[in-house]
CSV table of C-alpha atoms in Angstrom, one decimal:
chain,number,residue,atom,x,y,z
Y,1,GLU,CA,0.0,0.0,0.0
Y,2,TRP,CA,2.8,2.4,0.9
Y,3,GLN,CA,4.7,1.7,-2.3
Y,4,ARG,CA,1.5,2.2,-4.4
Y,5,SER,CA,0.8,5.6,-2.7
Y,6,ASP,CA,4.4,6.6,-3.1
Y,7,ARG,CA,4.2,5.8,-6.8
Y,8,ASN,CA,1.0,7.9,-7.1
Y,9,ALA,CA,2.7,10.8,-5.3
Y,10,SER,CA,5.6,10.6,-7.8
Y,11,ARG,CA,3.2,10.6,-10.7
Y,12,ALA,CA,1.2,13.6,-9.3
Y,13,ALA,CA,4.5,15.4,-8.7
Y,14,ILE,CA,5.6,15.0,-12.3
Y,15,LYS,CA,2.2,16.2,-13.5
Y,16,LEU,CA,2.3,19.3,-11.2
Y,17,GLY,CA,6.0,20.0,-11.6
Y,18,ILE,CA,6.7,19.8,-7.9
Y,19,THR,CA,8.6,17.3,-5.7
Y,20,PRO,CA,7.0,14.0,-4.4
Y,21,ALA,CA,7.7,15.1,-0.9
Y,22,THR,CA,5.6,18.2,-1.4
Y,23,VAL,CA,2.7,16.1,-2.7
Y,24,ARG,CA,2.9,13.8,0.4
Y,25,ASN,CA,3.1,16.7,2.8
Y,26,ILE,CA,0.2,18.4,1.1
Y,27,ILE,CA,-1.9,15.2,1.4
Y,28,SER,CA,-1.0,14.8,5.1
Y,29,GLY,CA,-1.8,18.4,5.8
Y,30,VAL,CA,-5.2,18.2,4.0
Y,31,LYS,CA,-6.1,15.0,5.9
Y,32,ALA,CA,-5.2,16.6,9.2
Y,33,TYR,CA,-7.4,19.7,8.5
Y,34,ALA,CA,-10.2,17.6,7.1
Y,35,SER,CA,-10.3,15.4,10.2
Y,36,ALA,CA,-10.6,18.5,12.4
Y,37,ALA,CA,-13.5,19.6,10.1
Y,38,GLY,CA,-15.4,16.3,10.4
Y,39,PHE,CA,-14.1,14.4,7.4
Y,40,SER,CA,-12.1,11.1,7.7
Y,41,ASP,CA,-11.4,8.0,5.7
Y,42,ALA,CA,-14.0,6.1,7.7
Y,43,TRP,CA,-16.8,8.7,8.2
Y,44,ASP,CA,-18.1,11.9,6.8
Y,45,ALA,CA,-19.6,13.8,9.8
Y,46,THR,CA,-20.7,16.7,7.6
Y,47,ALA,CA,-23.4,14.5,6.1
Y,48,HIS,CA,-25.3,15.0,9.3
Y,49,VAL,CA,-25.0,18.8,9.4
Y,50,PRO,CA,-27.7,21.0,7.8
Y,51,PRO,CA,-26.7,23.3,4.9
Y,52,GLY,CA,-25.0,26.5,6.0
Y,53,GLU,CA,-23.5,24.9,9.2
Y,54,TYR,CA,-20.2,23.3,9.8
Y,55,VAL,CA,-18.6,20.8,12.2
Y,56,THR,CA,-16.9,22.3,15.2
Y,57,GLY,CA,-16.5,19.2,17.3
Y,58,ARG,CA,-18.4,16.2,18.6
Y,59,SER,CA,-20.5,15.1,21.7
Y,60,ILE,CA,-20.2,11.7,23.3
Y,61,TYR,CA,-22.9,10.2,25.6
Y,62,THR,CA,-21.2,8.1,28.2
Y,63,THR,CA,-21.0,7.1,31.8
Y,64,ASN,CA,-18.8,8.7,34.4
Y,65,SER,CA,-17.1,7.0,37.4
Y,66,ASP,CA,-20.2,7.5,39.6
Y,67,ASN,CA,-22.3,5.6,37.0
Y,68,GLU,CA,-24.0,8.8,35.9
Y,69,LYS,CA,-25.0,9.4,32.3
Y,70,VAL,CA,-23.1,12.5,30.9
Y,71,TRP,CA,-22.4,14.2,27.6
Y,72,LEU,CA,-18.8,14.9,26.8
Y,73,LYS,CA,-18.3,17.7,24.2
Y,74,THR,CA,-15.0,17.7,22.4
Y,75,ARG,CA,-13.3,19.9,19.8
Y,76,ARG,CA,-10.2,18.5,18.1
Y,77,LYS,CA,-7.2,20.8,18.1
Y,78,LEU,CA,-4.6,20.3,15.3
Y,79,GLU,CA,-1.4,19.1,16.9
Y,80,THR,CA,1.7,21.3,16.4
Y,81,ALA,CA,3.3,18.6,14.3
Y,82,GLU,CA,0.3,18.5,12.0
Y,83,LYS,CA,0.3,22.3,11.7
Y,84,GLU,CA,4.0,22.4,10.9
Y,85,GLU,CA,3.6,19.6,8.3
Y,86,ALA,CA,0.7,21.4,6.5
Y,87,LEU,CA,2.5,24.7,6.7
Y,88,LYS,CA,5.8,23.2,5.3
Y,89,ALA,CA,3.9,21.6,2.4
Y,90,PHE,CA,2.1,24.8,1.6
Y,91,VAL,CA,5.3,26.8,1.6
Y,92,GLU,CA,7.1,24.3,-0.5
Y,93,GLN,CA,4.3,24.4,-3.0
Y,94,LEU,CA,4.5,28.2,-3.2
Y,95,ASN,CA,8.3,28.3,-3.3
Y,96,SER,CA,8.2,26.0,-6.3
Y,97,GLN,CA,6.9,29.1,-8.2
Y,98,VAL,CA,9.3,31.6,-6.5
Y,99,ILE,CA,12.3,32.8,-8.6
Y,100,GLN,CA,15.3,33.3,-6.3
Y,101,ALA,CA,16.8,36.8,-6.3
Y,102,LYS,CA,20.3,36.9,-7.7
Y,103,LYS,CA,23.1,38.5,-5.7
Y,104,THR,CA,23.2,42.2,-6.7
Y,105,HIS,CA,26.2,44.6,-6.8
Y,106,LYS,CA,26.3,46.6,-3.6
Y,107,PRO,CA,25.9,50.3,-4.6
Y,108,SER,CA,28.5,52.8,-3.6
Y,109,ALA,CA,28.3,53.9,0.0
Y,110,LYS,CA,28.9,57.5,-1.1
Y,111,GLY,CA,26.1,59.7,0.0
Y,112,LYS,CA,24.5,57.0,2.1
Y,113,SER,CA,24.2,57.8,5.8
Y,114,LYS,CA,25.5,55.4,8.4
Y,115,GLU,CA,23.9,57.5,11.1
Y,116,LEU,CA,20.3,57.1,10.0
Y,117,LEU,CA,18.0,54.1,9.9
Y,118,PRO,CA,14.9,54.7,7.6
Y,119,THR,CA,12.2,52.3,8.8
Y,120,ILE,CA,9.0,51.8,6.8
Y,121,ILE,CA,6.1,50.5,8.9
Y,122,ILE,CA,3.2,48.6,7.4
Y,123,GLY,CA,0.1,48.7,9.6
Y,124,ASP,CA,-2.5,45.9,9.7
Y,125,ALA,CA,-2.9,45.4,5.9
Y,126,HIS,CA,-5.5,42.6,5.9
Y,127,ILE,CA,-4.7,41.5,2.4
Y,128,GLY,CA,-7.6,39.2,1.3
Y,129,MET,CA,-10.3,41.2,3.0
Y,130,LYS,CA,-13.4,42.0,0.9
Y,131,ALA,CA,-15.2,45.3,1.5
Y,132,SER,CA,-17.6,47.4,-0.5
Y,133,GLY,CA,-17.7,51.1,-0.6
Y,134,ASP,CA,-21.4,51.2,0.1
Y,135,THR,CA,-20.6,50.3,3.8
Y,136,ARG,CA,-19.2,53.8,4.4
Y,137,GLY,CA,-15.7,53.0,3.3
Y,138,ARG,CA,-13.8,52.4,0.1
Y,139,ASN,CA,-13.8,49.3,-2.1
Y,140,PHE,CA,-11.2,46.8,-1.0
Y,141,ASP,CA,-9.7,43.5,-2.0
Y,142,SER,CA,-6.3,41.8,-2.4
Y,143,LYS,CA,-5.4,43.7,-5.6
Y,144,ILE,CA,-6.4,47.1,-4.1
Y,145,ALA,CA,-4.6,46.4,-0.8
Y,146,SER,CA,-1.4,45.5,-2.6
Y,147,ALA,CA,-1.6,48.5,-5.0
Y,148,GLU,CA,-2.2,50.9,-2.1
Y,149,ILE,CA,0.8,49.5,-0.1
Y,150,ILE,CA,3.1,49.6,-3.1
Y,151,ALA,CA,2.1,53.3,-3.8
Y,152,ALA,CA,2.8,54.1,-0.1
Y,153,ILE,CA,6.2,52.4,-0.1
Y,154,ASP,CA,7.2,54.1,-3.4
Y,155,TYR,CA,6.4,57.5,-1.8
Y,156,LEU,CA,8.1,56.8,1.5
Y,157,VAL,CA,11.3,55.4,-0.1
Y,158,GLU,CA,11.6,58.5,-2.2
Y,159,ALA,CA,10.9,60.8,0.7
Y,160,GLY,CA,13.4,59.2,3.1
Y,161,PRO,CA,17.2,59.7,3.1
Y,162,ALA,CA,19.6,57.3,1.5
Y,163,ALA,CA,21.2,55.1,4.2
Y,164,GLU,CA,23.5,52.1,4.6
Y,165,HIS,CA,20.8,50.2,6.4
Y,166,ALA,CA,17.0,50.4,6.3
Y,167,MET,CA,14.2,48.3,7.8
Y,168,LEU,CA,10.8,47.2,6.5
Y,169,VAL,CA,8.4,46.3,9.3
Y,170,ASN,CA,5.1,44.5,9.0
Y,171,VAL,CA,3.3,44.8,12.3
Y,172,GLY,CA,1.1,41.7,11.7
Y,173,ASP,CA,-2.3,40.9,10.2
Y,174,PHE,CA,-0.7,41.3,6.9
Y,175,THR,CA,-3.2,38.7,5.5
Y,176,HIS,CA,-6.8,38.6,6.6
Y,177,ILE,CA,-7.0,34.9,7.2
Y,178,ASP,CA,-4.6,32.2,8.5
Y,179,ARG,CA,-6.3,29.1,7.0
Y,180,ALA,CA,-9.1,28.2,4.7
Y,181,ILE,CA,-10.3,24.7,5.9
Y,182,PRO,CA,-13.1,24.1,6.7
Y,183,TYR,CA,-13.8,27.8,6.1
Y,184,PRO,CA,-11.8,31.0,5.8
Y,185,GLN,CA,-10.7,31.9,9.3
Y,186,THR,CA,-8.2,33.8,11.5
Y,187,ALA,CA,-5.6,32.1,13.6
Y,188,ASN,CA,-8.1,32.0,16.4
Y,189,GLY,CA,-10.8,30.4,14.2
Y,190,THR,CA,-13.0,33.4,13.6
Y,191,PRO,CA,-14.8,33.1,10.3
Y,192,MET,CA,-13.9,35.9,7.7
Y,193,ASP,CA,-15.1,37.0,4.3
Y,194,THR,CA,-12.3,36.9,1.7
Y,195,ASP,CA,-12.0,37.8,-1.9
Y,196,SER,CA,-9.9,34.9,-3.0
Y,197,ARG,CA,-8.3,31.5,-2.2
Y,198,ILE,CA,-5.6,31.5,0.6
Y,199,GLU,CA,-2.8,30.6,-1.7
Y,200,LEU,CA,-3.6,33.5,-4.0
Y,201,ILE,CA,-3.8,35.9,-1.0
Y,202,MET,CA,-0.4,34.7,0.2
Y,203,ARG,CA,1.1,35.1,-3.2
Y,204,LYS,CA,-0.2,38.6,-3.5
Y,205,ALA,CA,1.1,39.4,0.1
Y,206,ALA,CA,4.6,38.0,-0.8
Y,207,ASP,CA,4.7,39.9,-4.0
Y,208,THR,CA,3.9,43.1,-2.2
Y,209,MET,CA,6.7,42.6,0.3
Y,210,ILE,CA,9.1,41.7,-2.6
Y,211,HIS,CA,8.2,45.0,-4.3
Y,212,GLY,CA,9.0,46.9,-1.1
Y,213,ILE,CA,12.3,45.2,-0.6
Y,214,THR,CA,13.3,45.8,-4.2
Y,215,ARG,CA,12.5,49.5,-4.0
Y,216,MET,CA,14.4,49.9,-0.8
Y,217,LEU,CA,17.4,48.1,-2.2
Y,218,GLU,CA,17.5,50.7,-5.0
Y,219,LYS,CA,18.2,53.4,-2.4
Y,220,HIS,CA,19.8,51.6,0.6
Y,221,SER,CA,22.8,49.2,0.8
Y,222,ASN,CA,21.1,46.7,3.2
Y,223,VAL,CA,17.5,46.0,4.1
Y,224,SER,CA,16.2,44.0,7.2
Y,225,VAL,CA,12.6,42.7,7.1
Y,226,VAL,CA,10.4,42.0,10.1
Y,227,MET,CA,7.2,39.9,9.6
Y,228,ALA,CA,5.3,40.1,12.9
Y,229,ARG,CA,2.7,37.5,13.7
Y,230,GLY,CA,-0.8,38.8,14.2
Y,231,ASN,CA,-4.0,37.4,15.5
Y,232,HIS,CA,-5.4,37.0,12.0
Y,233,ASP,CA,-2.2,35.5,10.4
Y,234,SER,CA,-0.1,33.8,13.1
Y,235,GLU,CA,1.0,30.9,10.8
Y,236,THR,CA,0.7,32.7,7.5
Y,237,ALA,CA,3.2,35.3,8.6
Y,238,ILE,CA,5.7,32.5,9.2
Y,239,ALA,CA,4.9,31.0,5.8
Y,240,ILE,CA,5.5,34.4,4.0
Y,241,ALA,CA,8.7,35.0,5.9
Y,242,MET,CA,9.9,31.5,4.7
Y,243,ILE,CA,9.0,32.4,1.2
Y,244,LEU,CA,10.9,35.7,1.4
Y,245,ALA,CA,13.9,33.9,3.0
Y,246,TYR,CA,13.9,31.5,0.1
Y,247,ARG,CA,13.6,34.3,-2.4
Y,248,TYR,CA,16.6,36.2,-0.9
Y,249,GLU,CA,18.7,33.2,0.1
Y,250,LYS,CA,21.5,34.2,-2.3
Y,251,GLU,CA,21.2,38.0,-1.7
Y,252,PRO,CA,23.4,39.0,1.2
Y,253,ARG,CA,22.0,42.5,1.2
Y,254,VAL,CA,18.6,41.3,2.5
Y,255,THR,CA,18.0,39.9,6.0
Y,256,ILE,CA,14.7,38.3,6.7
Y,257,LEU,CA,14.2,37.9,10.5
Y,258,GLU,CA,12.6,34.6,11.5
Y,259,PRO,CA,9.3,35.2,13.3
Y,260,ASN,CA,9.9,32.3,15.7
Y,261,GLY,CA,8.0,34.0,18.5
Y,262,PHE,CA,5.8,37.0,18.9
Y,263,PHE,CA,8.4,39.6,19.9
Y,264,THR,CA,11.3,40.9,17.8
Y,265,TYR,CA,14.1,43.0,19.2
Y,266,THR,CA,16.7,45.0,17.2
Y,267,THR,CA,19.2,47.7,18.1
Y,268,PHE,CA,20.5,50.6,16.1
Y,269,GLY,CA,23.2,52.5,17.9
Y,270,LYS,CA,21.6,53.9,21.1
Y,271,ASN,CA,18.1,52.8,20.0
Y,272,LEU,CA,16.3,49.6,21.2
Y,273,ILE,CA,13.5,48.9,18.8
Y,274,ALA,CA,11.0,46.2,19.7
Y,275,ILE,CA,8.2,44.9,17.5
Y,276,THR,CA,5.1,42.9,18.2
Y,277,HIS,CA,1.5,42.8,16.9
Y,278,GLY,CA,0.1,44.0,20.1
Y,279,ASP,CA,-2.5,41.4,21.0
Y,280,LYS,CA,-0.4,39.3,23.4
Y,281,ALA,CA,0.4,41.7,26.2
Y,282,PRO,CA,-0.8,45.2,27.4
Y,283,GLY,CA,1.4,48.2,27.1
Y,284,ARG,CA,2.5,48.3,30.7
Y,285,ARG,CA,3.8,44.7,30.5
Y,286,LEU,CA,5.5,45.4,27.2
Y,287,ALA,CA,7.3,48.4,28.8
Y,288,ASP,CA,8.4,46.3,31.7
Y,289,MET,CA,9.8,43.6,29.4
Y,290,LEU,CA,12.6,45.7,27.8
Y,291,PRO,CA,14.7,46.4,30.9
Y,292,ARG,CA,15.3,42.6,31.2
Y,293,LEU,CA,17.2,42.6,27.9
Y,294,SER,CA,21.0,42.7,28.1
Y,295,VAL,CA,21.2,45.6,25.7
Y,296,TRP,CA,19.0,47.8,27.9
Y,297,SER,CA,22.0,49.5,29.6
Y,298,LYS,CA,23.7,50.1,26.2
Y,299,THR,CA,20.7,52.1,24.8
Y,300,SER,CA,19.2,55.4,25.7
Y,301,HIS,CA,16.0,55.4,23.6
Y,302,ARG,CA,13.6,52.4,23.7
Y,303,TYR,CA,10.6,51.9,21.5
Y,304,TRP,CA,7.8,49.4,20.9
Y,305,ILE,CA,6.2,49.3,17.4
Y,306,LEU,CA,2.7,47.7,17.5
Y,307,GLY,CA,-0.5,47.3,15.3
Y,308,HIS,CA,-3.7,45.4,16.2
Y,309,PHE,CA,-5.8,48.3,17.6
Y,310,HIS,CA,-6.6,49.8,14.1
Y,311,SER,CA,-5.8,53.3,15.4
Y,312,LYS,CA,-2.7,55.4,16.0
Y,313,LEU,CA,-1.6,56.0,19.6
Y,314,SER,CA,1.7,56.9,21.3
Y,315,GLU,CA,2.4,56.3,25.0
Y,316,GLN,CA,5.5,57.0,27.1
Y,317,TYR,CA,6.1,55.1,30.3
Y,318,ASP,CA,8.0,56.1,33.4
Y,319,ASN,CA,10.9,53.8,32.5
Y,320,SER,CA,11.5,55.8,29.3
Y,321,VAL,CA,9.9,53.2,27.0
Y,322,VAL,CA,7.8,54.8,24.2
Y,323,LEU,CA,5.0,52.6,22.8
Y,324,GLU,CA,3.6,53.5,19.4
Y,325,ARG,CA,0.6,51.8,17.8
Y,326,PHE,CA,0.0,52.1,14.0
Y,327,GLY,CA,-3.4,52.0,12.5
Y,328,THR,CA,-4.8,49.6,9.9
Y,329,LEU,CA,-4.5,50.2,6.2
Y,330,ALA,CA,-7.8,48.5,5.4
Y,331,PRO,CA,-11.1,50.3,5.3
Y,332,ALA,CA,-13.9,49.4,7.5
Y,333,ASP,CA,-15.9,46.4,6.6
Y,334,SER,CA,-19.7,46.3,7.2
Y,335,TRP,CA,-19.3,45.3,10.9
Y,336,HIS,CA,-16.6,48.0,11.7
Y,337,ALA,CA,-18.6,50.6,9.7
Y,338,SER,CA,-21.7,49.8,11.8
Y,339,LYS,CA,-19.7,50.6,14.9
Y,340,GLY,CA,-18.4,53.9,13.6
Y,341,TYR,CA,-14.8,53.0,13.0
Y,342,CYS,CA,-13.4,55.3,10.4
Y,343,SER,CA,-9.7,56.1,11.2
Y,344,PRO,CA,-7.6,57.2,8.2
Y,345,SER,CA,-5.3,54.6,6.6
Y,346,ILE,CA,-1.7,55.9,7.0
Y,347,MET,CA,1.7,54.3,6.4
Y,348,ASN,CA,4.6,55.7,8.2
Y,349,GLN,CA,8.4,56.0,7.9
Y,350,ILE,CA,10.4,56.7,11.0
Y,351,VAL,CA,14.1,57.6,10.6
Y,352,TYR,CA,16.1,56.7,13.7
Y,353,ARG,CA,19.3,58.5,14.6
Y,354,ARG,CA,22.3,56.2,15.6
Y,355,SER,CA,23.1,58.5,18.6
Y,356,GLY,CA,19.6,57.9,19.8
Y,357,GLY,CA,16.1,59.2,19.0
Y,358,ILE,CA,14.1,60.0,15.9
Y,359,ALA,CA,15.5,62.3,13.3
Y,360,ILE,CA,12.6,62.5,10.8
Y,361,ARG,CA,9.1,61.2,10.2
Y,362,HIS,CA,7.2,60.8,7.0
Y,363,GLU,CA,3.5,59.8,6.5
Y,364,TYR,CA,1.5,58.7,3.5
Y,365,GLU,CA,-2.3,58.7,3.8
Y,366,ILE,CA,-4.0,56.2,1.5
Y,367,PRO,CA,-6.7,58.2,-0.4
Y,368,GLY,CA,-10.3,57.3,-0.6
Y,369,ASN,CA,-11.6,57.4,3.0
Y,370,ASP,CA,-13.7,60.5,2.5
Y,371,TYR,CA,-17.4,59.8,2.8
Y,372,GLU,CA,-19.9,61.4,0.4
Y,373,PRO,CA,-23.2,62.7,1.8
Y,374,ASP,CA,-26.3,60.6,1.4
Y,375,HIS,CA,-28.3,63.6,0.1
Y,376,GLU,CA,-27.6,67.1,-1.2
Y,377,ILE,CA,-30.3,69.8,-1.3
């Protein structure tokens, strides 16, 4: 049986132009997700579910230790190994279509500042979200989201100074969903409306980041990239970071930081710059985390960069930590519009000074959030 299935995987791989290992990993991943959704080789639980509903778990009628009849309600969680296997297969599939960037000639350092660090910050992008302008916002889908981010990056790169080093930071929720089986959902399992399949959303997200990196390499000698994990895209963020790492594997001018955890720390001269999505810990706790780092005493200016709250806010704590939240780039969907959320969509560039502090700030507001009146007399 194993040999027959292995031969089938090899035939499928030849047809699809991918490796047999990728085919086997994809099959294993699909089986794991299908089992969690109520499908298995032995039983289709969804056959007992009315149209429009989906399986979330199962209930078992049994007897407890006191000989009492009880119902046990269970909900299967995907094991970490199953998630990793499915994610690996998905990334291998996408990487099979990724062209690796060739090593480029490092431009002359003449005129490029070593004292400044231009940092472009991408707020919650929610690529893949579907919104209609008739819900008191602007039309929005994957193509629009990507085009808007690209326009913002082009402007901010042009506006900022040329420097030896630059940084591109995504604060999380770059994609609107984290998985698509049994339905499009966030990392926490919240159902979402999307405009496309998850692999197309991820490809558009990766292409958007690649454009940003390419534009920044035209002006800066080296670019570091941070892909924070959000509550919408905890696993997808890892996958996109892996795709980018594969893309720039042979390009020493690009560093893709691995999003192994939920907190990323970097230093630039006297600056300690920490990045997280913002859903894991409150501001006070984040401020108290930084003094525990060994580099605390070597820095004079300490910053947290966050997203998540869909609005801009800056707070300074008594231990000198400055926490700054950056708003979403997506317009309000029908639910958010009904609650009155209408903050502008702004992308930011912060230019840090090696001696400590911020030298320059630039902003780019995405057009189209102005509301028209319902009636004119």
